[in-house]
Coordinates of C-alpha atoms in Angstrom, one line a residue:
Chain A
X62 CA 12.3 27.3 -25.3
X63 CA 11.7 27.8 -29.1
X64 CA 11.6 31.5 -30.0
X65 CA 8.7 33.1 -31.8
X66 CA 6.1 30.8 -30.1
X67 CA 3.3 32.6 -28.1
X68 CA 2.9 31.2 -24.6
X69 CA -0.3 31.5 -22.6
X70 CA 1.8 32.7 -19.7
X71 CA 4.9 35.0 -19.9
X72 CA 6.4 34.3 -16.5
X73 CA 5.4 31.5 -14.2
X74 CA 6.7 31.5 -10.6
X75 CA 6.9 28.4 -8.5
X76 CA 7.3 29.0 -4.7
X77 CA 8.7 25.8 -3.1
X78 CA 10.5 23.7 -5.7
X79 CA 10.0 20.2 -4.4
X80 CA 8.4 17.2 -6.0
X81 CA 5.1 19.1 -6.8
X82 CA 6.7 22.5 -7.5
X83 CA 9.4 21.0 -9.7
X84 CA 6.8 19.0 -11.6
X85 CA 4.7 22.1 -12.2
X86 CA 7.7 23.8 -13.6
X87 CA 8.8 20.9 -15.8
X88 CA 5.2 20.3 -17.1
X89 CA 4.8 24.0 -17.9
X90 CA 8.0 24.1 -19.8
X91 CA 7.4 20.8 -21.7
X92 CA 4.0 21.9 -22.7
X93 CA 5.0 25.4 -23.7
X94 CA 2.5 26.9 -21.1
X95 CA 5.0 29.5 -19.9
X96 CA 7.8 31.4 -21.7
X97 CA 9.8 31.5 -18.5
X98 CA 9.7 29.7 -15.2
X99 CA 11.2 31.4 -12.1
X100 CA 11.5 29.6 -8.8
X101 CA 11.8 30.6 -5.1
X102 CA 12.8 28.3 -2.3
X103 CA 14.2 28.9 1.1
X104 CA 16.8 26.2 0.4
X105 CA 19.6 27.5 -1.9
X106 CA 20.7 24.0 -2.7
X107 CA 17.2 23.1 -4.0
X108 CA 17.4 26.1 -6.3
X109 CA 20.9 25.1 -7.6
X110 CA 19.7 21.5 -8.2
X111 CA 16.6 22.8 -10.0
X112 CA 18.6 25.1 -12.3
X113 CA 21.1 22.4 -13.0
X114 CA 18.4 19.9 -13.9
X115 CA 16.6 22.4 -16.2
X116 CA 13.6 22.6 -14.0
X117 CA 13.8 26.4 -13.7
X118 CA 15.0 29.1 -16.0
X119 CA 15.9 31.4 -13.2
X120 CA 16.0 31.5 -9.4
X121 CA 14.4 34.5 -7.6
X122 CA 16.0 35.9 -4.4
X123 CA 12.7 35.4 -2.6
X124 CA 8.9 35.4 -2.7
X125 CA 8.6 39.1 -3.3
X126 CA 10.9 39.1 -6.3
X127 CA 9.3 36.0 -7.8
X128 CA 5.8 37.6 -7.3
X129 CA 6.9 40.9 -8.8
X130 CA 8.1 39.2 -12.0
X131 CA 5.3 36.7 -12.5
X132 CA 1.9 36.5 -14.2
X133 CA 1.0 33.4 -12.3
X134 CA 2.4 32.2 -9.0
X135 CA 1.9 28.6 -7.7
X136 CA 2.7 27.9 -4.0
X137 CA 3.9 24.4 -3.4
X138 CA 5.0 24.8 0.2
X139 CA 3.8 23.1 3.4
X140 CA 0.2 23.9 4.2
X141 CA 1.0 25.8 7.3
X142 CA 3.1 28.3 5.4
X143 CA 0.9 28.9 2.3
X144 CA -1.4 31.6 3.6
X145 CA 1.4 33.9 5.0
X146 CA 3.4 33.5 1.8
X147 CA 0.5 34.3 -0.4
X148 CA 0.0 37.5 1.6
X149 CA 3.6 38.5 0.9
X150 CA 3.2 37.8 -2.8
X151 CA -0.1 39.6 -3.0
X152 CA 1.5 42.8 -1.6
X153 CA 4.3 42.7 -4.0
X154 CA 2.8 41.5 -7.3
X155 CA 1.4 43.5 -10.3
X156 CA -2.4 43.8 -10.5
X157 CA -4.0 40.7 -12.1
X158 CA -1.3 38.2 -11.1
X159 CA -3.0 34.9 -10.4
X160 CA -2.0 33.2 -7.1
X161 CA -2.7 29.5 -6.6
X162 CA -1.5 26.9 -4.1
X163 CA -1.2 23.1 -4.3
X164 CA -1.7 22.2 -0.7
X165 CA -3.3 19.0 0.6
X166 CA -5.8 20.8 2.8
X167 CA -8.0 23.7 1.7
X168 CA -10.6 25.0 4.2
X169 CA -8.1 26.8 6.5
X170 CA -6.1 28.3 3.7
X171 CA -9.1 29.5 1.7
X172 CA -10.7 31.0 4.9
X173 CA -7.4 32.7 5.9
X174 CA -7.1 34.3 2.5
X175 CA -10.7 35.3 2.0
X176 CA -10.0 39.0 2.5
X177 CA -7.3 39.3 -0.2
X178 CA -8.0 42.2 -2.6
X179 CA -9.5 41.2 -5.9
X180 CA -6.5 42.7 -7.8
X181 CA -4.4 39.7 -6.7
X182 CA -6.8 36.8 -6.8
X183 CA -6.1 33.6 -4.9
X184 CA -7.5 30.3 -5.9
X185 CA -7.0 27.2 -3.7
X186 CA -6.1 24.1 -5.6
X187 CA -5.0 20.5 -4.8
X188 CA -3.5 18.3 -7.4
X189 CA -4.1 14.6 -6.4
X190 CA -0.6 13.5 -7.5
X191 CA 2.7 12.9 -5.8
X192 CA 4.3 10.2 -3.9
X193 CA 6.1 9.5 -0.6
X194 CA 9.2 10.9 -2.3
X195 CA 10.2 14.5 -2.1
X196 CA 12.6 17.0 -3.6
X197 CA 13.1 18.4 -7.1
X198 CA 15.2 15.3 -8.0
X199 CA 11.9 13.3 -8.1
X200 CA 10.0 16.0 -10.2
X201 CA 8.4 14.7 -13.4
X202 CA 7.1 16.5 -16.4
X203 CA 4.2 14.0 -16.7
X204 CA 3.2 14.0 -13.0
X205 CA -0.1 15.8 -13.8
X206 CA -1.0 13.8 -17.0
X207 CA -4.6 12.7 -16.5
X208 CA -4.3 13.5 -12.8
X209 CA -7.2 15.2 -11.0
X210 CA -6.8 18.7 -9.5
X211 CA -9.5 19.7 -7.1
X212 CA -10.1 23.5 -7.3
X213 CA -11.8 25.0 -4.2
X214 CA -13.3 28.4 -4.7
X215 CA -14.2 30.5 -1.6
X216 CA -17.2 32.7 -1.1
X217 CA -15.5 35.7 -2.8
X218 CA -13.5 33.9 -5.5
X219 CA -14.1 35.7 -8.9
X220 CA -15.3 33.6 -11.8
X221 CA -12.5 34.9 -14.0
X222 CA -9.8 33.9 -11.6
X223 CA -11.4 30.5 -11.2
X224 CA -11.4 30.0 -15.0
X225 CA -7.8 31.0 -15.3
X226 CA -6.8 28.5 -12.5
X227 CA -8.7 25.7 -14.2
X228 CA -7.1 26.5 -17.6
X229 CA -3.7 26.4 -15.9
X230 CA -4.1 22.9 -14.7
X231 CA -5.8 21.7 -17.9
X232 CA -2.7 23.2 -19.7
X233 CA -0.5 20.9 -17.6
X234 CA -2.5 17.8 -18.7
X235 CA -4.8 17.5 -15.7
X236 CA -8.5 17.3 -15.2
X237 CA -10.1 19.6 -12.7
X238 CA -13.1 19.2 -10.3
X239 CA -14.7 22.0 -8.3
X240 CA -15.5 21.4 -4.6
X241 CA -16.1 23.6 -1.6
X242 CA -12.9 23.7 0.5
X243 CA -14.8 22.0 3.4
X244 CA -16.1 19.1 1.3
X245 CA -12.6 18.7 -0.1
X246 CA -11.2 18.4 3.3
X247 CA -13.8 15.9 4.5
X248 CA -13.2 13.8 1.4
X249 CA -9.4 13.9 1.6
X250 CA -9.5 13.0 5.3
X251 CA -10.9 9.6 4.2
X252 CA -9.0 9.2 0.9
X253 CA -5.6 10.5 1.9
X254 CA -5.0 11.7 5.4
X255 CA -6.5 8.7 7.3
X256 CA -4.8 6.1 5.0
X257 CA -1.5 7.9 5.7
X258 CA -2.1 7.9 9.5
X259 CA -3.1 4.2 9.4
X260 CA 0.0 3.3 7.3
X261 CA 2.2 5.0 9.8
X262 CA 0.4 3.3 12.8
X263 CA 0.8 -0.1 11.1
X264 CA 4.5 0.5 10.4
X265 CA 5.1 1.9 13.9
X266 CA 3.7 -1.0 16.0
X267 CA 5.7 -3.9 14.5
X268 CA 8.5 -5.0 16.8
X269 CA 11.8 -4.5 14.9
X270 CA 12.6 -8.1 15.4
X271 CA 9.7 -9.1 13.2
X272 CA 10.3 -6.5 10.4
X273 CA 12.2 -9.2 8.3
X274 CA 8.9 -11.1 8.3
X275 CA 7.2 -8.5 6.1
X276 CA 6.5 -9.1 2.4
X277 CA 5.2 -7.0 -0.5
X278 CA 1.8 -6.6 1.1
X279 CA 3.2 -4.9 4.2
X280 CA 5.4 -2.7 1.9
X281 CA 2.3 -1.6 -0.1
X282 CA 0.2 -1.0 3.0
X283 CA 2.8 1.1 4.7
X284 CA 4.4 2.9 1.8
X285 CA 2.7 6.2 2.8
X286 CA 4.5 6.1 6.1
X287 CA 7.7 7.1 4.3
X288 CA 6.3 10.6 3.8
X289 CA 8.0 13.4 5.7
X290 CA 6.6 13.5 9.3
X291 CA 6.8 17.3 9.7
X292 CA 4.9 17.9 6.4
X293 CA 2.2 15.4 7.3
X294 CA 1.8 16.6 10.9
X295 CA 1.1 20.0 9.4
X296 CA -1.5 18.5 7.1
X297 CA -3.2 16.5 9.8
X298 CA -3.5 19.5 12.1
X299 CA -4.7 21.8 9.4
X300 CA -7.5 19.2 8.8
X301 CA -7.9 17.8 12.3
X302 CA -11.7 18.0 12.7
X303 CA -12.3 16.1 9.5
X304 CA -9.5 13.7 10.3
X305 CA -10.9 13.0 13.8
X306 CA -14.3 12.2 12.2
X307 CA -12.5 9.9 9.7
X308 CA -10.7 8.2 12.6
X309 CA -14.0 7.6 14.3
X310 CA -15.3 5.9 11.1
X311 CA -12.2 3.7 10.9
X312 CA -12.6 2.9 14.6
X313 CA -16.2 1.7 14.0
X314 CA -15.2 -0.5 11.1
X315 CA -12.3 -2.0 13.1
X316 CA -14.7 -2.6 16.0
X317 CA -17.0 -4.5 13.6
X318 CA -14.1 -6.8 12.6
X319 CA -13.2 -7.2 16.3
X320 CA -16.7 -8.3 17.2
X321 CA -16.8 -10.7 14.3
X322 CA -13.5 -12.2 15.5
X323 CA -14.6 -12.4 19.1
X324 CA -17.8 -14.2 18.2
X325 CA -15.8 -16.4 15.7
X326 CA -18.4 -15.3 13.2
X327 CA -16.5 -16.1 10.0
X328 CA -19.4 -15.2 7.7
X329 CA -19.6 -11.8 9.2
X330 CA -15.8 -11.3 8.7
X331 CA -16.2 -12.3 5.1
X332 CA -19.0 -9.8 4.7
X333 CA -16.8 -7.0 6.1
X334 CA -13.9 -8.0 3.9
X335 CA -16.3 -8.1 1.0
X336 CA -17.1 -4.4 1.5
X337 CA -13.5 -3.4 1.2
X338 CA -13.0 -5.8 -1.7
X339 CA -15.9 -4.4 -3.7
X340 CA -14.8 -0.7 -3.2
X341 CA -11.2 -1.6 -4.1
X342 CA -12.4 -3.5 -7.2
X343 CA -14.6 -0.5 -8.3
X344 CA -11.4 1.6 -8.1
X345 CA -9.7 -0.8 -10.5
X346 CA -12.6 -0.8 -12.9
X347 CA -13.2 2.9 -13.2
X348 CA -9.9 4.7 -13.1
X349 CA -11.2 7.8 -14.8
X350 CA -10.4 10.6 -12.3
X351 CA -12.3 13.3 -14.2
X352 CA -15.2 14.8 -12.3
X353 CA -16.3 16.7 -15.4
Chain B
X157 CA 12.7 -32.3 -18.7
X158 CA 16.1 -33.4 -20.1
X159 CA 16.7 -37.1 -19.7
X160 CA 19.6 -38.6 -17.9
X161 CA 19.7 -35.8 -15.3
X162 CA 19.4 -36.8 -11.6
X163 CA 16.7 -34.9 -9.8
X164 CA 16.6 -34.6 -6.0
X165 CA 12.9 -35.5 -6.2
X166 CA 11.3 -38.0 -8.5
X167 CA 7.7 -37.0 -8.2
X168 CA 6.5 -33.8 -6.6
X169 CA 2.8 -33.4 -6.0
X170 CA 1.1 -30.0 -5.5
X171 CA -2.4 -29.9 -4.0
X172 CA -4.2 -26.7 -4.8
X173 CA -2.7 -25.2 -8.0
X174 CA -3.3 -21.5 -7.5
X175 CA -0.8 -18.7 -7.4
X176 CA 1.4 -20.4 -4.8
X177 CA 0.9 -24.0 -5.8
X178 CA 1.4 -23.1 -9.5
X179 CA 4.6 -21.2 -8.6
X180 CA 5.9 -24.1 -6.6
X181 CA 5.4 -26.3 -9.6
X182 CA 7.0 -23.9 -12.1
X183 CA 10.0 -23.2 -9.8
X184 CA 10.6 -26.9 -9.2
X185 CA 10.5 -27.6 -12.9
X186 CA 12.7 -24.7 -13.9
X187 CA 15.3 -25.5 -11.3
X188 CA 15.3 -29.3 -12.0
X189 CA 14.2 -30.0 -8.5
X190 CA 11.7 -32.7 -9.5
X191 CA 11.6 -35.1 -12.5
X192 CA 7.8 -34.9 -12.6
X193 CA 5.2 -32.5 -11.1
X194 CA 1.7 -33.9 -10.5
X195 CA -1.2 -31.6 -9.4
X196 CA -4.5 -32.1 -7.7
X197 CA -7.2 -29.5 -7.5
X198 CA -10.9 -29.6 -6.9
X199 CA -11.4 -27.3 -9.9
X200 CA -11.1 -29.3 -13.1
X201 CA -10.7 -26.0 -15.1
X202 CA -7.7 -25.1 -12.9
X203 CA -6.0 -28.4 -13.8
X204 CA -6.7 -27.9 -17.5
X205 CA -5.2 -24.4 -17.4
X206 CA -2.2 -25.7 -15.5
X207 CA -1.5 -28.5 -17.9
X208 CA -2.0 -26.2 -20.9
X209 CA 0.5 -23.6 -19.5
X210 CA 3.1 -26.2 -18.7
X211 CA 2.8 -25.7 -14.9
X212 CA 2.1 -29.5 -14.4
X213 CA 3.3 -32.6 -16.1
X214 CA 0.2 -34.5 -15.0
X215 CA -3.1 -34.1 -13.2
X216 CA -4.1 -36.5 -10.5
X217 CA -7.7 -37.6 -9.9
X218 CA -7.5 -36.5 -6.3
X219 CA -5.4 -36.1 -3.2
X220 CA -5.1 -39.8 -2.6
X221 CA -3.8 -40.5 -6.1
X222 CA -1.4 -37.6 -5.9
X223 CA -0.1 -38.7 -2.5
X224 CA 0.4 -42.3 -3.6
X225 CA 2.6 -41.3 -6.5
X226 CA 4.6 -38.6 -4.8
X227 CA 7.9 -38.4 -2.8
X228 CA 7.0 -34.9 -1.7
X229 CA 3.5 -33.3 -1.4
X230 CA 3.0 -29.5 -0.9
X231 CA -0.5 -28.4 0.2
X232 CA -1.3 -24.9 -1.2
X233 CA -5.0 -24.9 -0.2
X234 CA -7.0 -22.6 2.1
X235 CA -5.8 -22.8 5.7
X236 CA -9.1 -24.3 7.0
X237 CA -8.7 -27.3 4.6
X238 CA -5.0 -28.1 5.0
X239 CA -5.2 -30.4 8.1
X240 CA -7.9 -32.7 6.8
X241 CA -6.3 -33.0 3.4
X242 CA -2.9 -33.8 4.9
X243 CA -4.6 -36.7 6.8
X244 CA -6.1 -38.1 3.6
X245 CA -2.6 -37.9 2.0
X246 CA -0.9 -39.4 5.0
X247 CA -3.2 -42.5 4.9
X248 CA -2.5 -43.0 1.2
X249 CA 1.1 -42.3 0.7
X250 CA 4.2 -44.5 0.7
X251 CA 6.3 -44.4 3.9
X252 CA 8.8 -41.6 3.9
X253 CA 6.8 -39.2 1.8
X254 CA 7.3 -35.7 3.0
X255 CA 4.2 -33.6 3.5
X256 CA 4.3 -29.8 3.7
X257 CA 1.9 -26.9 3.5
X258 CA 2.2 -23.3 2.5
X259 CA -0.5 -21.8 4.7
X260 CA -0.5 -18.3 6.1
X261 CA -1.3 -19.5 9.7
X262 CA 0.6 -22.3 11.4
X263 CA -0.3 -22.9 15.1
X264 CA -3.7 -24.5 14.5
X265 CA -2.5 -26.6 11.5
X266 CA 0.6 -27.9 13.3
X267 CA -1.4 -28.7 16.5
X268 CA -4.1 -30.5 14.5
X269 CA -1.5 -32.7 12.8
X270 CA 0.8 -33.4 15.8
X271 CA -0.4 -37.0 16.1
X272 CA 0.5 -38.0 12.5
X273 CA 2.7 -41.1 12.3
X274 CA 6.4 -40.5 11.7
X275 CA 6.2 -42.5 8.5
X276 CA 4.4 -39.7 6.8
X277 CA 6.1 -36.6 8.3
X278 CA 4.4 -33.3 8.1
X279 CA 6.3 -30.0 8.3
X280 CA 4.4 -26.7 8.5
X281 CA 5.8 -24.0 6.1
X282 CA 4.8 -20.4 5.1
X283 CA 6.5 -18.8 2.1
X284 CA 6.2 -15.0 2.5
X285 CA 5.4 -14.4 -1.1
X286 CA 2.3 -13.9 -3.2
X287 CA 0.1 -11.0 -4.0
X288 CA -3.6 -10.0 -4.0
X289 CA -3.8 -12.0 -7.3
X290 CA -4.9 -15.6 -7.4
X291 CA -5.0 -18.5 -9.8
X292 CA -2.5 -20.5 -11.8
X293 CA -2.5 -17.8 -14.5
X294 CA -0.5 -15.6 -12.1
X295 CA 2.0 -18.3 -11.1
X296 CA 5.6 -17.4 -11.6
X297 CA 8.7 -19.5 -11.6
X298 CA 10.7 -16.8 -9.8
X299 CA 8.1 -16.2 -7.0
X300 CA 10.4 -17.7 -4.3
X301 CA 13.7 -16.2 -5.6
X302 CA 15.2 -14.7 -2.4
X303 CA 11.9 -14.9 -0.6
X304 CA 11.7 -16.0 3.0
X305 CA 10.0 -19.2 4.0
X306 CA 9.1 -19.6 7.6
X307 CA 9.4 -23.3 8.7
X308 CA 7.5 -24.1 11.9
X309 CA 8.3 -27.4 13.5
X310 CA 6.0 -28.8 16.1
X311 CA 7.0 -30.7 19.3
X312 CA 7.2 -34.0 17.5
X313 CA 8.7 -32.9 14.2
X314 CA 11.7 -35.1 13.3
X315 CA 15.0 -33.4 12.4
X316 CA 15.4 -35.3 9.2
X317 CA 12.0 -34.2 8.0
X318 CA 12.8 -30.6 8.9
X319 CA 16.0 -30.8 7.0
X320 CA 14.3 -32.1 3.9
X321 CA 11.7 -29.4 4.1
X322 CA 14.3 -26.6 4.3
X323 CA 16.3 -28.2 1.5
X324 CA 13.1 -28.2 -0.6
X325 CA 12.6 -24.4 -0.3
X326 CA 16.3 -23.6 -0.7
X327 CA 16.1 -25.6 -3.9
X328 CA 13.3 -23.2 -5.1
X329 CA 15.6 -20.2 -4.4
X330 CA 14.2 -19.2 -1.1
X331 CA 15.8 -18.6 2.3
X332 CA 14.3 -20.3 5.4
X333 CA 13.8 -19.3 9.0
X334 CA 12.7 -21.5 11.8
X335 CA 10.1 -20.3 14.2
X336 CA 7.6 -21.9 16.6
X337 CA 4.1 -22.0 15.0
X338 CA 2.9 -19.7 17.8
X339 CA 5.5 -17.0 17.3
X340 CA 5.0 -17.2 13.6
X341 CA 1.3 -16.5 14.1
X342 CA 1.9 -13.6 16.5
X343 CA 4.4 -12.1 14.1
X344 CA 2.2 -12.5 11.0
X345 CA -0.8 -11.1 12.8
X346 CA 1.1 -7.8 12.8
X347 CA 3.0 -8.0 9.5
X348 CA 0.3 -9.5 7.3
X349 CA -3.1 -10.2 8.8
X350 CA -3.6 -6.8 10.5
X351 CA -2.4 -4.8 7.5
X352 CA -4.9 -6.7 5.4
X353 CA -7.7 -6.0 7.8
X354 CA -6.8 -2.3 7.9
X355 CA -6.6 -2.1 4.2
X356 CA -10.0 -3.6 3.9
X357 CA -11.4 -1.2 6.5
X358 CA -9.9 1.9 4.8
X359 CA -11.3 0.8 1.5
X360 CA -14.7 -0.1 2.9
X361 CA -15.5 3.2 4.7
X362 CA -15.0 5.7 1.8
X363 CA -18.3 6.9 0.4
X364 CA -18.5 5.8 -3.3
X365 CA -19.0 9.4 -4.3
X366 CA -15.5 10.2 -3.1
X367 CA -13.7 7.2 -4.6
X368 CA -12.6 9.3 -7.6
X369 CA -10.7 11.5 -5.2
X370 CA -8.3 8.7 -4.4
X371 CA -4.7 8.7 -5.8
X372 CA -1.8 6.4 -5.8
X373 CA -1.3 6.6 -2.0
X374 CA -4.8 5.2 -1.4
X375 CA -4.3 2.5 -4.0
X376 CA -1.1 1.3 -2.3
X377 CA -2.6 1.5 1.2
X378 CA -5.7 -0.6 0.1
X379 CA -4.2 -3.0 -2.4
X380 CA -4.4 -5.9 0.1
X381 CA -8.2 -5.4 0.2
X382 CA -8.3 -7.0 -3.3
X383 CA -7.5 -10.4 -1.8
X384 CA -10.2 -13.0 -1.8
X385 CA -12.6 -12.3 1.1
X386 CA -13.3 -16.1 1.8
X387 CA -9.6 -17.0 1.9
X388 CA -8.8 -14.2 4.2
X389 CA -11.7 -14.7 6.5
X390 CA -10.4 -18.3 7.0
X391 CA -6.9 -16.9 7.7
X392 CA -8.2 -14.3 10.2
X393 CA -10.3 -16.9 12.1
X394 CA -7.5 -19.5 12.2
X395 CA -5.4 -16.8 13.9
X396 CA -8.0 -14.9 15.7
X397 CA -6.4 -14.6 19.2
X398 CA -3.2 -13.1 17.8
X399 CA -5.1 -10.9 15.4
X400 CA -7.3 -9.6 18.2
X401 CA -4.1 -8.7 20.1
X402 CA -2.7 -7.0 17.0
X403 CA -6.0 -5.1 16.7
X404 CA -5.6 -3.9 20.3
X405 CA -2.1 -2.6 19.5
X406 CA -3.3 -0.8 16.4
X407 CA -6.2 0.7 18.5
X408 CA -3.7 2.0 21.0
X409 CA -1.6 3.7 18.4
X410 CA -4.7 5.2 16.7
X411 CA -5.8 6.5 20.1
X412 CA -2.4 8.2 20.5
X413 CA -2.9 9.9 17.2
X414 CA -6.4 10.9 18.2
X415 CA -5.3 12.4 21.5
X416 CA -2.5 14.4 19.8
X417 CA -5.0 15.7 17.3
X418 CA -7.6 16.6 20.0
X419 CA -5.0 18.5 22.0
X420 CA -3.7 20.1 18.7
X421 CA -0.2 18.8 19.8
X422 CA 1.5 18.9 16.5
X423 CA 4.9 18.0 17.9
X424 CA 3.4 14.8 19.4
X425 CA 1.8 13.9 16.0
X426 CA 5.1 14.4 14.3
X427 CA 6.8 12.1 16.9
X428 CA 4.1 9.4 16.2
X429 CA 4.6 9.8 12.4
X430 CA 8.3 9.6 13.0
X431 CA 7.9 6.1 14.5
X432 CA 6.2 4.8 11.4
X433 CA 8.7 6.6 9.2
X434 CA 11.8 5.1 10.9
X435 CA 10.5 1.6 10.8
X436 CA 9.4 2.0 7.1
X437 CA 12.8 3.4 6.3
X438 CA 14.6 0.5 8.0
X439 CA 12.6 -1.8 5.8
X440 CA 13.9 0.0 2.8
X441 CA 17.5 -0.1 3.9
X442 CA 17.8 -3.8 4.9
X443 CA 15.8 -5.8 2.4
X444 CA 17.6 -9.0 3.2
X445 CA 14.8 -11.3 4.2
X446 CA 17.1 -14.1 5.4
X447 CA 17.0 -14.9 9.1
X448 CA 19.8 -17.3 8.8

């Protein structure tokens, strides 16, 4: 870090230094958002790798130490651990320390943390970035460039904490969009969790003998299945009501295809394929992820 | 073409000069497999583009003219047109002209052409290459490098014709694998047609309002949905029995996920995700597509 430069944040702590946490640290350092980045991770090897790769300035002995030293703490840990870790940090940190997460589900976490004292404000966040890869070795300083971060205030979230959270992500190069935690979870069930589930199902049902008959289309369609099963099981179960609704919607669409095939109604099949084609094409034409 | 070089084929004809047909022509020219490549296409603009881009040496007025002039004809047209076009060519060509297709389904085509005279042998083929893009402007001379081409002899296919067909694809840089047309169709239902159907369903059911909440995972999972709806409806219906069986298998796997979610049985969900993970990982570890 160059000396003599004022940074918006003195000490940033990242809890969970994987692909997302490592990328938060790298982006904050590259953009001069924080004078110092401290990391906590239950895996000592991950901390060593992160220090060696210049992702972190320092490793903290645990969440309490990281929280005590930080002005801002970002939790990039599995969704089933975020709430309890935030409570540990909230009890240890100085008043005014901003606590945020980066989890893929929001309603359960925001609800669980609704009773936190205002002195250690928590704001739920979800950066729509990442990949099937994991670990700090895949962290990238540009992961959030032009990415969308959904910020999901709860009923008691204070406006000042919300503004600081959004400024943080804007400082990393991202756009932000406000949604209720519940709407976020319903939307992500369809745009992320269900596609992951379907990719896994498609990959899982092919007899191994026929795997050599797959080409680039199958690789694309099943890439999400390479995500860590334990992490994704936690996400699915944290959002299971919305995911079950999404599964119903997929089942209805698959049934429509089935009926068209059974009736040998090719024009109906073409219409159904046209729905997916049009929405996929719209995605290609308007890549602007900003909701602002 | 350099003069004085002996080519395995004097005149190669390509019927349907899109992504696949254009790539067959480019690869044959680059590798010196044919002294001359003639193309036929119902779209005059496609022929103009292909001549201008050096994909073809000459344009034929139609299938009959192309077949009369050629030693080898490759049909790269939609699967519901192949059989009737091959019959037109078989009636027009010189004895010994090899006729092949490149369609994504095989049983119906091979069955329909089983009564062709031996003087104009037909061999069903399916190169596992391509993308959601179409048209000669996306043709690539290296599309078949190390790709797998499934060759599907029928009950009456002669060994000599089969050997010539395999040599042709090897000459373009591909591997070949023999399968019965029926096994090919059952396999491809699971490795290609069902993933395409699922990608389209996933893309089709997202409310447009939530499309901005999609990230790279959704783009990968739905990329196949950008394929031409009419082409793919023809493929689905040419292979509808196997595709309906594949849909049943997918439905069973989705039901297993549904039951695990309803019972909040996270360990069961993780096991199901683990099946997809393991098969996807095996794909990454052994990319050799050769079945030989």
